[in-house]
Amino acid sequence: IYGYVDEFVDAYHAFSQGKDALANWRYGLEITKLCMAGYMAAEKKVTLDLTDGAVQKALETYVPLIAQGRGREILHVE
């Protein structure tokens, strides 16, 4: 449903032939950065400028609260 199976199959066939997959490492890295930027923006309650070098630098080491086991702080769960 989410496309992961197709991505895995594509990666398997590509890597077994010594080629790069359609959704390669760089693509995955960019998707991960976008997800982390979403978490960061939500936690800070701001809109981030992803072209800002300072934002890009901050994303390099950013670990969202949910990944730190501190999700209650942002999920408002009692």
Backbone as CSV, one residue per row, in Angstrom:
resi,resn,N_x,N_y,N_z,CA_x,CA_y,CA_z,C_x,C_y,C_z
1,ILE,0.830,-1.185,0.000,0.000,0.000,0.000,0.875,1.248,0.000
2,TYR,1.948,1.256,0.783,2.772,2.450,0.906,3.897,2.509,-0.125
3,GLY,4.045,1.493,-0.943,5.100,1.502,-1.947,6.402,0.893,-1.487
4,TYR,6.501,0.563,-0.205,7.765,0.019,0.297,8.132,-1.292,-0.381
5,VAL,7.165,-2.141,-0.613,7.454,-3.438,-1.243,8.063,-3.205,-2.615
6,ASP,7.462,-2.323,-3.399,8.005,-2.025,-4.725,9.410,-1.438,-4.633
7,GLU,9.639,-0.577,-3.645,10.974,0.001,-3.468,11.993,-1.081,-3.124
8,PHE,11.615,-2.000,-2.227,12.529,-3.069,-1.845,12.832,-3.982,-3.024
9,VAL,11.815,-4.312,-3.797,12.013,-5.173,-4.967,12.925,-4.476,-5.973
10,ASP,12.669,-3.192,-6.228,13.517,-2.438,-7.145,14.954,-2.404,-6.638
11,ALA,15.133,-2.121,-5.345,16.481,-2.065,-4.770,17.177,-3.412,-4.884
12,TYR,16.467,-4.473,-4.579,17.061,-5.817,-4.661,17.554,-6.107,-6.074
13,HIS,16.694,-5.883,-7.050,17.073,-6.177,-8.438,18.215,-5.273,-8.903
14,ALA,18.145,-3.998,-8.566,19.195,-3.071,-8.983,20.526,-3.418,-8.338
15,PHE,20.532,-3.613,-7.017,21.780,-3.895,-6.313,22.372,-5.236,-6.730
16,SER,21.518,-6.216,-6.998,22.029,-7.528,-7.416,22.652,-7.461,-8.807
17,GLN,22.322,-6.407,-9.575,22.911,-6.201,-10.897,24.031,-5.155,-10.858
18,GLY,24.375,-4.717,-9.634,25.443,-3.739,-9.481,25.045,-2.327,-9.892
19,LYS,23.745,-2.062,-9.911,23.248,-0.746,-10.289,22.662,-0.044,-9.072
20,ASP,22.352,1.226,-9.244,21.711,1.993,-8.194,20.196,1.861,-8.358
21,ALA,19.496,1.789,-7.262,18.040,1.674,-7.302,17.415,2.997,-7.710
22,LEU,16.176,2.936,-8.162,15.449,4.154,-8.519,15.373,5.089,-7.316
23,ALA,14.994,4.550,-6.150,14.990,5.314,-4.901,16.325,5.035,-4.218
24,ASN,17.351,5.749,-4.651,18.703,5.470,-4.170,18.976,6.093,-2.802
25,TRP,20.211,5.958,-2.351,20.597,6.430,-1.031,20.386,7.937,-0.895
26,ARG,20.761,8.685,-1.894,20.613,10.154,-1.829,19.141,10.547,-1.735
27,TYR,18.294,9.863,-2.487,16.855,10.122,-2.432,16.341,9.840,-1.026
28,GLY,16.743,8.717,-0.459,16.329,8.364,0.898,16.797,9.373,1.925
29,LEU,18.004,9.877,1.739,18.546,10.889,2.649,17.713,12.170,2.585
30,GLU,17.339,12.584,1.389,16.531,13.795,1.243,15.145,13.611,1.862
31,ILE,14.552,12.446,1.697,13.250,12.164,2.304,13.371,12.197,3.824
32,THR,14.445,11.630,4.351,14.672,11.644,5.797,14.838,13.076,6.302
33,LYS,15.579,13.898,5.567,15.747,15.303,5.954,14.398,16.024,5.988
34,LEU,13.559,15.752,4.996,12.239,16.386,4.965,11.392,15.961,6.161
35,CYS,11.460,14.685,6.502,10.711,14.201,7.674,11.223,14.859,8.950
36,MET,12.538,14.934,9.106,13.119,15.563,10.292,12.759,17.047,10.342
37,ALA,12.742,17.697,9.189,12.349,19.114,9.147,10.897,19.275,9.583
38,GLY,10.056,18.334,9.202,8.660,18.380,9.635,8.533,18.257,11.138
39,TYR,9.275,17.312,11.716,9.275,17.160,13.175,9.789,18.430,13.852
40,MET,10.895,18.965,13.330,11.489,20.154,13.940,10.520,21.336,13.886
41,ALA,9.897,21.539,12.734,8.953,22.653,12.589,7.780,22.493,13.541
42,ALA,7.290,21.265,13.683,6.149,21.031,14.580,6.535,21.292,16.034
43,GLU,7.714,20.819,16.431,8.158,21.024,17.814,8.374,22.502,18.125
44,LYS,8.941,23.231,17.167,9.228,24.650,17.390,8.046,25.548,17.064
45,LYS,7.025,24.953,16.437,5.838,25.710,16.010,6.219,26.875,15.107
46,VAL,7.076,26.578,14.138,7.528,27.577,13.168,7.528,26.964,11.768
47,THR,7.603,27.828,10.779,7.835,27.389,9.406,9.329,27.489,9.157
48,LEU,9.927,26.412,8.679,11.363,26.412,8.436,11.662,26.776,6.987
49,ASP,12.728,27.513,6.786,13.239,27.816,5.450,14.332,26.794,5.155
50,LEU,13.989,25.798,4.350,14.935,24.716,4.084,16.096,25.143,3.197
51,THR,16.072,26.372,2.697,17.219,26.888,1.943,18.204,27.615,2.849
52,ASP,17.845,27.793,4.115,18.695,28.472,5.099,19.792,27.519,5.558
53,GLY,21.027,27.941,5.414,22.166,27.116,5.810,22.136,26.731,7.275
54,ALA,21.660,27.623,8.128,21.595,27.331,9.566,20.579,26.221,9.844
55,VAL,19.476,26.231,9.112,18.470,25.169,9.268,19.059,23.846,8.788
56,GLN,19.726,23.857,7.643,20.355,22.640,7.123,21.367,22.079,8.128
57,LYS,22.152,22.960,8.735,23.156,22.539,9.726,22.468,21.940,10.951
58,ALA,21.400,22.573,11.421,20.677,22.083,12.595,20.068,20.702,12.327
59,LEU,19.621,20.469,11.105,19.015,19.177,10.768,20.024,18.033,10.763
60,GLU,21.304,18.349,10.593,22.339,17.309,10.556,22.427,16.527,11.858
61,THR,22.147,17.170,12.972,22.281,16.503,14.272,20.963,16.426,15.034
62,TYR,19.900,16.890,14.432,18.599,16.949,15.091,18.027,15.551,15.341
63,VAL,17.544,15.338,16.550,16.838,14.110,16.915,15.490,14.537,17.491
64,PRO,14.379,14.180,16.823,13.076,14.625,17.299,12.731,14.052,18.669
65,LEU,11.888,14.771,19.392,11.473,14.318,20.725,10.898,12.902,20.685
66,ILE,10.125,12.593,19.657,9.502,11.274,19.568,10.571,10.174,19.509
67,ALA,11.679,10.442,18.830,12.777,9.480,18.737,13.582,9.408,20.031
68,GLN,13.461,10.436,20.861,14.134,10.453,22.161,13.281,9.805,23.247
69,GLY,12.099,9.325,22.868,11.193,8.751,23.857,10.463,9.812,24.658
70,ARG,10.445,11.029,24.140,9.805,12.146,24.839,8.586,12.659,24.062
71,GLY,7.920,11.754,23.359,6.783,12.130,22.536,5.622,12.725,23.281
72,ARG,5.450,12.346,24.539,4.348,12.911,25.332,4.402,14.434,25.385
73,GLU,5.589,14.970,25.330,5.750,16.426,25.416,5.088,17.141,24.239
74,ILE,5.005,16.483,23.121,4.400,17.126,21.959,3.059,16.512,21.571
75,LEU,2.764,15.324,22.075,1.523,14.655,21.713,0.397,14.980,22.683
76,HIS,0.705,15.620,23.784,-0.292,15.996,24.786,-1.067,14.784,25.294
77,VAL,-0.336,13.717,25.592,-0.939,12.492,26.106,-0.822,12.510,27.624
78,GLU,-1.904,12.219,28.292,-1.898,12.193,29.756,-1.363,10.870,30.258
